[in-house]
Every structure is written in C-alpha cells, then in structure tokens.
Tab-separated table of C-alpha atoms in Angstrom:
chain	number	residue	atom	x	y	z
A	1	MET	CA	-72.262	-69.438	66.982
A	2	MET	CA	-69.564	-66.976	68.026
A	3	ALA	CA	-69.997	-63.433	66.704
A	4	ARG	CA	-67.265	-62.227	64.361
A	5	THR	CA	-65.215	-59.412	65.836
A	6	LYS	CA	-64.478	-56.356	63.733
A	7	ARG	CA	-60.845	-56.226	62.651
A	8	ASP	CA	-58.908	-53.282	64.103
A	9	ARG	CA	-56.926	-51.677	61.246
A	10	ARG	CA	-55.091	-49.086	63.361
A	11	ALA	CA	-51.331	-48.743	63.138
A	12	TYR	CA	-48.827	-46.171	64.378
A	13	SER	CA	-45.219	-45.617	63.293
A	14	ALA	CA	-42.448	-43.689	65.017
A	15	GLY	CA	-38.879	-42.875	63.941
A	16	GLU	CA	-37.305	-42.700	60.476
A	17	TRP	CA	-37.550	-45.345	57.760
A	18	GLY	CA	-34.292	-47.269	57.346
A	19	ARG	CA	-32.902	-45.970	60.657
A	20	ASN	CA	-35.108	-46.346	63.742
A	21	ARG	CA	-38.614	-47.006	62.415
A	22	VAL	CA	-40.933	-48.633	64.987
A	23	ARG	CA	-44.500	-49.737	64.262
A	24	VAL	CA	-47.297	-50.715	66.668
A	25	PHE	CA	-50.533	-52.407	65.674
A	26	PRO	CA	-53.207	-54.619	67.265
A	27	ASP	CA	-53.143	-58.359	66.677
A	28	PRO	CA	-56.174	-59.004	64.391
A	29	ARG	CA	-57.166	-62.080	66.419
A	30	THR	CA	-56.677	-60.995	70.018
A	31	GLY	CA	-56.513	-57.201	69.883
A	32	ILE	CA	-53.314	-57.264	71.968
A	33	ILE	CA	-50.927	-54.621	70.625
A	34	GLN	CA	-47.727	-55.734	68.911
A	35	VAL	CA	-44.546	-53.738	68.316
A	36	GLN	CA	-42.265	-54.280	65.326
A	37	TRP	CA	-38.860	-52.916	64.230
A	38	ARG	CA	-35.785	-53.937	62.247
A	39	GLU	CA	-32.381	-54.727	63.608
A	40	GLY	CA	-29.422	-55.713	61.414
A	41	GLY	CA	-31.740	-56.297	58.471
A	42	ARG	CA	-34.012	-58.592	60.503
A	43	ARG	CA	-37.621	-57.907	61.368
A	44	ILE	CA	-38.320	-58.257	65.094
A	45	SER	CA	-41.801	-58.435	66.623
A	46	ARG	CA	-42.829	-58.413	70.279
A	47	SER	CA	-46.114	-58.296	72.170
A	48	LEU	CA	-46.761	-55.278	74.429
A	49	LYS	CA	-49.232	-57.473	76.385
A	50	HIS	CA	-51.951	-54.815	76.618
A	51	ARG	CA	-54.651	-53.123	74.517
A	52	ASP	CA	-54.124	-49.494	75.565
A	53	TRP	CA	-53.614	-47.597	72.277
A	54	ASP	CA	-52.339	-44.304	73.786
A	55	ARG	CA	-49.855	-46.187	75.943
A	56	ALA	CA	-48.696	-48.205	72.925
A	57	LYS	CA	-47.966	-45.058	70.885
A	58	LYS	CA	-45.936	-43.609	73.743
A	59	GLN	CA	-43.964	-46.850	73.993
A	60	ALA	CA	-43.276	-46.751	70.233
A	61	ASP	CA	-41.800	-43.262	70.565
A	62	GLU	CA	-39.604	-44.418	73.457
A	63	ILE	CA	-38.361	-47.503	71.591
A	64	ALA	CA	-37.573	-45.400	68.494
A	65	ALA	CA	-35.557	-42.995	70.644
A	66	GLY	CA	-33.674	-45.924	72.163
A	67	LEU	CA	-32.876	-47.322	68.722
A	68	THR	CA	-31.460	-43.945	67.695
A	69	GLU	CA	-29.034	-44.064	70.602
A	70	THR	CA	-28.113	-47.666	69.796
A	71	VAL	CA	-27.402	-46.871	66.146
A	72	ALA	CA	-25.286	-43.867	67.082
A	73	ALA	CA	-23.273	-45.964	69.553
A	74	LYS	CA	-22.413	-48.661	67.008
A	75	THR	CA	-19.024	-48.531	65.342
A	76	SER	CA	-18.902	-48.385	61.556
A	77	ASP	CA	-16.696	-51.485	61.334
A	78	ALA	CA	-19.014	-53.715	63.364
A	79	GLU	CA	-19.496	-57.049	61.626
A	80	PRO	CA	-23.160	-57.873	60.833
A	81	GLU	CA	-24.575	-61.311	61.396
A	82	PRO	CA	-24.494	-63.495	58.249
A	83	LEU	CA	-27.687	-63.150	56.197
A	84	THR	CA	-29.819	-66.287	56.362
A	85	LEU	CA	-32.339	-67.329	53.712
A	86	GLY	CA	-35.141	-66.922	56.263
A	87	THR	CA	-34.176	-63.297	56.921
A	88	LEU	CA	-33.611	-62.550	53.227
A	89	PHE	CA	-37.003	-63.947	52.210
A	90	ASP	CA	-38.688	-62.007	55.030
A	91	ILE	CA	-37.186	-58.734	53.765
A	92	TYR	CA	-37.936	-59.503	50.105
A	93	GLY	CA	-41.474	-60.577	51.006
A	94	ASP	CA	-42.067	-57.312	52.880
A	95	GLU	CA	-40.497	-54.910	50.397
A	96	VAL	CA	-40.653	-56.396	46.881
A	97	THR	CA	-43.393	-59.034	46.706
A	98	PRO	CA	-46.217	-56.573	47.618
A	99	THR	CA	-45.386	-54.501	44.495
A	100	LYS	CA	-46.241	-57.429	42.195
A	101	SER	CA	-49.554	-58.658	40.794
A	102	ARG	CA	-51.726	-60.921	42.948
A	103	ARG	CA	-50.757	-63.995	40.963
A	104	SER	CA	-47.039	-63.171	41.254
A	105	ARG	CA	-47.405	-62.469	44.981
A	106	ASN	CA	-48.947	-65.878	45.545
A	107	HIS	CA	-46.214	-67.525	43.460
A	108	ASP	CA	-43.464	-65.706	45.387
A	109	ARG	CA	-44.814	-66.823	48.754
A	110	ALA	CA	-45.315	-70.440	47.692
A	111	MET	CA	-41.834	-70.684	46.169
A	112	MET	CA	-40.078	-69.009	49.119
A	113	LYS	CA	-41.718	-71.521	51.466
A	114	MET	CA	-40.533	-74.316	49.197
A	115	PHE	CA	-36.941	-73.012	49.155
A	116	LEU	CA	-36.913	-72.655	52.951
A	117	ARG	CA	-38.162	-76.212	53.417
A	118	PHE	CA	-35.481	-77.491	51.051
A	119	PHE	CA	-32.435	-75.409	52.041
A	120	GLY	CA	-33.449	-74.496	55.622
A	121	LYS	CA	-34.369	-71.077	56.999
A	122	HIS	CA	-31.071	-70.758	58.899
A	123	ARG	CA	-28.939	-71.524	55.839
A	124	LYS	CA	-26.521	-68.644	55.123
A	125	ALA	CA	-27.377	-67.201	51.715
A	126	LYS	CA	-23.736	-66.673	50.726
A	127	THR	CA	-22.955	-70.411	51.146
A	128	LEU	CA	-25.292	-71.605	48.362
A	129	SER	CA	-23.330	-73.405	45.658
A	130	GLN	CA	-23.422	-75.516	42.506
A	131	ARG	CA	-24.106	-78.618	44.625
A	132	ASP	CA	-27.224	-77.022	46.128
A	133	TRP	CA	-28.340	-75.916	42.667
A	134	ASP	CA	-27.995	-79.405	41.188
A	135	ARG	CA	-29.534	-81.071	44.240
A	136	PHE	CA	-32.614	-78.830	44.021
A	137	ILE	CA	-33.059	-79.493	40.285
A	138	ARG	CA	-32.969	-83.273	40.816
A	139	ALA	CA	-35.419	-83.148	43.734
A	140	ARG	CA	-37.832	-80.755	41.980
A	141	ARG	CA	-37.893	-82.839	38.801
A	142	ALA	CA	-38.621	-85.972	40.822
A	143	GLY	CA	-41.466	-84.343	42.767
A	144	LYS	CA	-39.649	-84.643	46.096
A	145	VAL	CA	-40.039	-80.924	46.726
A	146	GLY	CA	-42.788	-78.487	45.769
A	147	PRO	CA	-46.411	-77.656	46.599
A	148	SER	CA	-47.947	-80.405	44.444
A	149	GLY	CA	-45.613	-83.280	45.301
A	150	ARG	CA	-45.647	-84.302	41.617
A	151	LYS	CA	-42.891	-84.487	39.015
A	152	VAL	CA	-42.471	-81.259	37.075
A	153	SER	CA	-40.922	-80.255	33.762
A	154	ASP	CA	-37.662	-78.379	33.305
A	155	ARG	CA	-39.737	-75.354	32.337
A	156	THR	CA	-41.235	-75.259	35.851
A	157	VAL	CA	-37.838	-75.785	37.502
A	158	GLU	CA	-36.422	-72.956	35.398
A	159	ARG	CA	-39.185	-70.603	36.530
A	160	ASP	CA	-38.578	-71.492	40.200
A	161	LEU	CA	-34.835	-70.914	39.972
A	162	LYS	CA	-35.303	-67.603	38.144
A	163	LEU	CA	-37.120	-66.324	41.240
A	164	LEU	CA	-34.303	-67.506	43.512
A	165	LEU	CA	-31.760	-65.762	41.279
A	166	ALA	CA	-33.861	-62.582	41.253
A	167	ILE	CA	-33.981	-62.525	45.067
A	168	LEU	CA	-30.232	-63.076	45.389
A	169	ASN	CA	-29.509	-60.423	42.742
A	170	TRP	CA	-31.776	-57.971	44.595
A	171	ALA	CA	-29.935	-58.678	47.855
A	172	GLY	CA	-26.638	-57.955	46.100
A	173	LYS	CA	-27.882	-54.438	45.242
A	174	SER	CA	-29.771	-53.577	48.448
A	175	ARG	CA	-28.295	-52.169	51.648
A	176	ASP	CA	-29.227	-52.458	55.294
A	177	GLU	CA	-29.740	-49.614	57.776
A	178	GLU	CA	-25.955	-49.266	58.137
A	179	GLY	CA	-25.430	-48.894	54.402
A	180	ARG	CA	-23.966	-52.387	53.987
A	181	LEU	CA	-25.001	-54.662	51.152
A	182	LEU	CA	-27.313	-57.445	52.290
A	183	LEU	CA	-25.257	-59.831	50.190
A	184	GLU	CA	-21.829	-59.148	48.685
A	185	SER	CA	-22.710	-61.029	45.509
A	186	ASN	CA	-25.077	-63.650	44.147
A	187	PRO	CA	-23.380	-67.007	44.914
A	188	LEU	CA	-25.410	-68.733	42.152
A	189	ARG	CA	-24.736	-66.207	39.395
A	190	GLY	CA	-23.735	-67.807	36.104
A	191	LEU	CA	-25.079	-71.289	36.813
A	192	LYS	CA	-26.919	-72.912	33.926
A	193	LEU	CA	-30.708	-72.995	34.132
A	194	PRO	CA	-32.443	-76.220	33.045
A	195	LYS	CA	-34.122	-75.882	29.656
A	196	GLU	CA	-36.900	-78.000	28.232
A	197	LYS	CA	-35.501	-79.547	25.048
A	198	ASN	CA	-38.775	-79.833	23.139
A	199	PRO	CA	-41.401	-77.674	24.866
A	200	ALA	CA	-44.972	-78.490	23.843
A	201	ARG	CA	-46.229	-75.214	22.377
A	202	VAL	CA	-49.581	-76.193	20.951
A	203	LEU	CA	-51.109	-73.997	18.266
A	204	LEU	CA	-54.885	-74.142	17.837
A	205	THR	CA	-55.921	-74.846	14.235
A	206	ASP	CA	-58.692	-73.065	12.334
A	207	ALA	CA	-60.789	-76.253	12.380
A	208	GLU	CA	-60.388	-76.626	16.160
A	209	TYR	CA	-61.329	-72.996	16.745
A	210	GLU	CA	-64.459	-73.325	14.592
A	211	ALA	CA	-65.433	-76.488	16.476
A	212	LEU	CA	-65.072	-74.699	19.835
A	213	LEU	CA	-66.934	-71.650	18.590
A	214	LYS	CA	-69.809	-73.832	17.429
A	215	VAL	CA	-70.435	-75.188	20.942
A	216	ALA	CA	-69.388	-72.077	22.882
A	217	GLY	CA	-72.947	-70.824	23.331
A	218	ASP	CA	-73.930	-74.150	24.914
A	219	ILE	CA	-71.267	-73.656	27.603
A	220	ASP	CA	-71.970	-70.057	28.673
A	221	TRP	CA	-72.236	-66.670	26.985
A	222	ARG	CA	-69.135	-65.536	28.860
A	223	PHE	CA	-67.135	-68.429	27.432
A	224	ARG	CA	-68.205	-67.451	23.925
A	225	VAL	CA	-67.155	-63.819	24.539
A	226	ALA	CA	-63.783	-64.849	25.975
A	227	LEU	CA	-63.149	-67.312	23.128
A	228	VAL	CA	-63.787	-64.738	20.387
A	229	LEU	CA	-61.764	-62.028	22.154
A	230	ALA	CA	-58.821	-64.415	22.639
A	231	HIS	CA	-58.930	-65.261	18.918
A	232	GLU	CA	-59.371	-61.680	17.713
A	233	THR	CA	-56.939	-59.903	20.067
A	234	GLY	CA	-54.276	-62.536	20.761
A	235	HIS	CA	-54.139	-61.589	24.453
A	236	ARG	CA	-53.832	-63.853	27.466
A	237	ILE	CA	-57.011	-65.132	29.056
A	238	GLY	CA	-55.908	-63.520	32.346
A	239	ALA	CA	-56.113	-60.070	30.751
A	240	ILE	CA	-59.277	-60.859	28.783
A	241	ARG	CA	-61.364	-62.128	31.680
A	242	GLN	CA	-60.473	-59.058	33.768
A	243	LEU	CA	-61.645	-56.516	31.189
A	244	ARG	CA	-64.054	-53.889	32.492
A	245	TRP	CA	-66.390	-51.637	30.542
A	246	SER	CA	-64.173	-48.633	31.278
A	247	ASP	CA	-61.513	-50.412	29.166
A	248	ILE	CA	-63.840	-50.699	26.168
A	249	ASP	CA	-64.500	-47.864	23.717
A	250	LEU	CA	-67.021	-49.155	21.191
A	251	GLU	CA	-67.192	-45.808	19.404
A	252	ALA	CA	-63.434	-45.531	18.866
A	253	ARG	CA	-63.216	-49.335	18.521
A	254	THR	CA	-60.336	-49.705	20.960
A	255	ILE	CA	-59.554	-51.886	23.982
A	256	ARG	CA	-57.318	-50.805	26.846
A	257	TRP	CA	-55.202	-53.572	28.358
A	258	ARG	CA	-54.231	-52.677	31.917
A	259	GLY	CA	-50.633	-53.252	32.927
A	260	GLU	CA	-51.685	-54.806	36.240
A	261	HIS	CA	-53.299	-57.693	34.343
A	262	GLU	CA	-50.490	-58.174	31.815
A	263	LYS	CA	-47.665	-60.600	32.612
A	264	ASN	CA	-45.077	-58.047	31.455
A	265	GLY	CA	-46.871	-55.073	33.067
A	266	TYR	CA	-47.264	-53.392	29.660
A	267	GLU	CA	-50.357	-51.160	29.490
A	268	HIS	CA	-51.490	-50.441	25.933
A	269	ARG	CA	-54.485	-49.961	23.639
A	270	THR	CA	-55.339	-51.952	20.544
A	271	PRO	CA	-57.965	-51.487	17.837
A	272	MET	CA	-60.746	-54.056	17.813
A	273	THR	CA	-61.791	-56.128	14.826
A	274	VAL	CA	-65.373	-56.276	13.567
A	275	MET	CA	-65.817	-59.666	15.266
A	276	ALA	CA	-64.441	-58.334	18.541
A	277	ARG	CA	-66.833	-55.391	18.474
A	278	CYS	CA	-69.806	-57.658	17.680
A	279	ILE	CA	-69.015	-60.021	20.562
A	280	LEU	CA	-68.603	-57.091	22.984
A	281	GLU	CA	-71.979	-55.712	21.937
A	282	GLU	CA	-73.377	-59.202	22.556
A	283	ALA	CA	-71.776	-59.187	26.021
A	284	ARG	CA	-73.408	-55.846	26.799
A	285	ARG	CA	-76.825	-57.269	25.926
A	286	HIS	CA	-76.228	-60.140	28.355
A	287	HIS	CA	-74.825	-57.988	31.145
A	288	PRO	CA	-75.230	-54.215	30.675
A	289	GLY	CA	-72.669	-52.223	32.596
A	290	ILE	CA	-70.679	-49.016	32.774
A	291	GLY	CA	-67.483	-47.864	34.456
A	292	ASN	CA	-65.669	-50.620	36.327
A	293	ALA	CA	-68.404	-53.210	35.854
A	294	PRO	CA	-66.853	-56.463	34.516
A	295	VAL	CA	-67.386	-57.312	30.856
A	296	MET	CA	-67.552	-60.976	31.902
A	297	PRO	CA	-68.702	-61.159	35.532
A	298	ALA	CA	-68.323	-64.219	37.722
A	299	PRO	CA	-71.452	-66.415	37.565
A	300	ARG	CA	-72.251	-65.910	41.259
A	301	ASP	CA	-70.987	-62.363	41.754
A	302	PRO	CA	-71.799	-59.648	39.150
A	303	PHE	CA	-69.222	-57.300	40.678
A	304	ARG	CA	-66.261	-59.668	40.262
A	305	CYS	CA	-64.527	-60.681	37.039
A	306	LEU	CA	-64.650	-64.229	35.722
A	307	GLY	CA	-62.218	-66.443	37.625
A	308	GLN	CA	-59.264	-68.344	36.216
A	309	SER	CA	-60.472	-71.789	37.311
A	310	ARG	CA	-63.913	-71.247	35.790
A	311	ALA	CA	-62.374	-70.269	32.439
A	312	ARG	CA	-60.237	-73.430	32.512
A	313	ILE	CA	-63.224	-75.661	33.395
A	314	TRP	CA	-65.280	-74.196	30.557
A	315	TRP	CA	-62.446	-74.758	28.093
A	316	ASP	CA	-62.147	-78.448	29.032
A	317	ARG	CA	-65.916	-78.860	28.788
A	318	ALA	CA	-65.990	-77.200	25.348
A	319	GLU	CA	-63.231	-79.499	24.056
A	320	LYS	CA	-65.262	-82.562	25.023
A	321	LEU	CA	-68.487	-81.126	23.622
A	322	ALA	CA	-66.726	-80.244	20.353
A	323	GLY	CA	-65.333	-83.786	20.091
A	324	LEU	CA	-61.683	-82.668	20.046
A	325	GLU	CA	-59.032	-85.276	20.786
A	326	PRO	CA	-57.374	-84.562	24.166
A	327	ARG	CA	-54.019	-82.853	23.672
A	328	LEU	CA	-51.477	-81.868	26.316
A	329	ARG	CA	-51.216	-78.088	26.859
A	330	ARG	CA	-53.891	-77.192	24.368
A	331	GLY	CA	-55.709	-74.399	26.158
A	332	TRP	CA	-56.351	-70.687	26.091
A	333	HIS	CA	-52.699	-69.927	25.319
A	334	SER	CA	-52.895	-71.921	22.075
A	335	LEU	CA	-55.094	-69.097	20.748
A	336	ARG	CA	-52.316	-66.601	21.465
A	337	ARG	CA	-49.927	-68.711	19.403
A	338	LYS	CA	-52.545	-68.957	16.635
A	339	PHE	CA	-52.851	-65.159	16.586
A	340	ALA	CA	-49.078	-64.700	16.250
A	341	SER	CA	-48.862	-67.312	13.481
A	342	ASP	CA	-51.921	-66.067	11.571
A	343	LEU	CA	-50.411	-62.573	11.429
A	344	MET	CA	-46.899	-63.737	10.581
A	345	ASP	CA	-46.788	-61.552	7.469
A	346	LEU	CA	-47.154	-58.359	9.525
A	347	PRO	CA	-44.054	-56.395	10.579
A	348	LEU	CA	-42.922	-57.725	13.962
A	349	LYS	CA	-43.243	-54.305	15.593
A	350	VAL	CA	-46.903	-54.092	14.572
A	351	LEU	CA	-47.600	-57.654	15.725
A	352	CYS	CA	-45.986	-56.964	19.121
A	353	GLU	CA	-48.187	-53.904	19.631
A	354	LEU	CA	-51.341	-55.785	18.678
A	355	GLY	CA	-50.648	-58.772	20.937
A	356	GLY	CA	-49.029	-56.896	23.827
A	357	TRP	CA	-45.549	-58.423	23.471
A	358	LYS	CA	-42.672	-56.217	24.599
A	359	THR	CA	-40.010	-57.858	22.456
A	360	ALA	CA	-40.009	-59.513	19.050
A	361	GLU	CA	-37.624	-62.188	20.356
A	362	THR	CA	-40.395	-63.710	22.502
A	363	VAL	CA	-42.740	-63.863	19.510
A	364	LEU	CA	-40.146	-65.555	17.310
A	365	GLN	CA	-38.990	-68.079	19.924
A	366	CYS	CA	-42.254	-69.036	21.615
A	367	TYR	CA	-45.295	-68.079	19.532
A	368	GLN	CA	-44.909	-68.053	15.766
A	369	ARG	CA	-44.980	-71.340	13.915
A	370	PRO	CA	-45.447	-71.500	10.127
A	371	ASP	CA	-47.929	-74.115	8.911
A	372	GLU	CA	-47.360	-76.507	6.024
A	373	ASP	CA	-49.189	-74.343	3.472
A	374	ARG	CA	-47.061	-71.316	4.324
A	375	LEU	CA	-43.851	-73.356	4.082
A	376	ARG	CA	-44.943	-74.853	0.752
A	377	LYS	CA	-45.775	-71.428	-0.659
A	378	ALA	CA	-42.394	-70.062	0.450
A	379	ILE	CA	-40.399	-72.897	-1.140
A	380	GLU	CA	-42.411	-72.689	-4.377
A	381	GLU	CA	-41.772	-68.945	-4.635
A	382	TYR	CA	-38.082	-69.577	-3.972
A	383	ARG	CA	-37.846	-72.345	-6.587
A	384	GLY	CA	-39.862	-70.307	-9.083
A	385	GLY	CA	-37.596	-67.307	-8.587
A	386	ARG	CA	-34.462	-69.417	-9.207
A	387	SER	CA	-35.966	-70.913	-12.383
A	388	ALA	CA	-36.755	-67.447	-13.706
A	389	VAL	CA	-33.148	-66.367	-13.158
A	390	ASN	CA	-31.768	-69.463	-14.908
C-alpha cells in the first residue's frame, strides 16, 4: 500500500490585487510548483516544472513586475476579448461562490457545470437569447440535461435559471483589471421564469405529527429531538440538526440560530417552549456536551452534526412505522408549514421572528394555509356579525 503524502499548503503571492497579482503554490498531487495570474479577466495557470520554493518566489516577483509593464503599455481603448461562459463561471466560482454556505457552493458548482455542458464553455455570454432560454427550459423539464438525468418540475428549473440570472447580473456590475465591465448588460434580463402552477406544499396534520412522535423513540433519540424541535420552533431541519450546545441557553430559555445554517443567512434568537426545553434536556442526558459539541451528533462521529441524508432516512422510516399513507413532498418542511399555520393568529412580524422568515410575503405565499375549522369559524363569525346588524 502506498503511503499517503502530506499535502503542502504553502502559497506565495506577489503584486497588487486586481492589477498584477501573481500566485505560486505546489500541486497537491505532484509537489511541482504552479504559477497563476489573471489576464483580461481570465485565470491563467502554468507549471514552473520544479519544486524549488525560493526559486519559485523569485519567479513570481519577476512575473508580477513584467505584468506591471504590460499593463502600463496597454492603451485604454484596447478592445477586450469577448467574455465566454467558461471564463465568467471561473471568475464567479473563484470570487463569489466561496462566500456562500457549503450547500450553496455545491449547488453553484453543479449548476455551472450543467450550463457549460448545455451552452458550451466557449459560448459568448452576451449572445444568450430568448431561444437559448426556451431551449434550456424544454431540455431541463424533459430530463435531457442535469445531474440526475430525470425529468424535473418547473420549480427546479426556476431555481436553476435564477442562478444563471444572478451570475449574469453580477457580471454586469463587476469590472476587470482595466476598469471595464465584464458584461455590458444581462442579455436574459426580463425573461419570464417558469412557475409551477399548483406546487405541492404539504402541511403535516396534528394526527400525523402525533403518530410520528409516538414511534420517534423507536427510530433514534436524535430523531425524536429533531422532530420535537422542528414542531416547536418551526425552523428548517438543516438549521436544527446543526445546533450546538453553545447555541442553547436553557437558563434563559433561548436558542440561537446561526446565519451560516439559515437559507436566508438571518442569524437570530428565539425563546423556547416548554416542550422544546424538555426535549433539549433529554438530548443532554443522551449526549452531554458543552461549547461547540453537537446537540445531535452523527451516529458514527460524536464531533460532527447529524447529516442531512440520515435525517431524511429516519423520516421515511418513521412514516412507515407510524402507518402513514405515502404522500409526495411530505417531509421535514411540512412541519415548518404546520408551525406557520398553527400560529396564524399571531401578528406576521412576530411569526416571522419566531420562524426565522425575513419577509411576511414568503409566509403568506408559501407557508400559511388555513384549515377547514378555521375557515368555518371565520365564515360563521362573518355571518353572525351580519345578522346582528340586520
């Protein structure tokens, strides 16, 4: 068995950012030193074909000095090469994607690869048009393009195209080393996004929640904790499973929700209910911890938080054990909709703070759904009020 070599994490930069920045670093596989710089908005990499670190740093300084002379010699009216999608995605992937959450980073990279396969890496960004837009929508719906190779809903297509629009909009506001806009304007601005006509937004009922809660302990104590917290706080399972004991204040009865684990990046604190406090005390008995120790650790690694796939597997298993009829898109998010609907009588501002929503519009459009009893009560009060007036 070949011994694993230790990765060399050294790197050296010379020159000024946005002007003549040059970076040298060893290839993690071979140790041969690479040099990297930008030219006309494009990232260029070359091998120095040696492993001498002192020599590499000297070469970086020399290349940076040469770039300075080249930039100074260029005329201000020189025409840049047309921006290709491959170059644009490289720049966006280097400068914007790393600032996002891990899940968003993975989504960005997968979608940019998909767009490049479909449109071509050498396609000029400014030439995208309505025909390309429509062609992509048809192919994505049919499963002819995409990581899974399966048909997808309009909701998925909409999400994909929103990323493409965001990248093109960013390019229309960002400048290269010469101060020129990467893209004069977004060629797809104003085109209509596909919308799902009747999106399936399943709301978990009280009876279904009680059935799941009844079997939760037979699945795993962590599933029971996550289930109760999702019901009592209304937060996404992604934020719940990544809670750490430093986020929990049992004395003050508050929970801190970190922005890095929230879809909208909104960091906030919420008070905990009696049930939430009881289940957190139960979690501490199962897995005592302080500081950054996970509230719900991964089954095989006490230092890592419960994973997304494990939470999904446990949910499916609990549904079967509870005898619930299979239902499309009934999952952890149905508890978030239940929370918003159960607390419909609260002022929207209060509800948004409790559930971590930034805007009331999202709650009204996607989460709240009055049940039959609430509708009946409303119409009876309305009819009764009219009778009293007459």
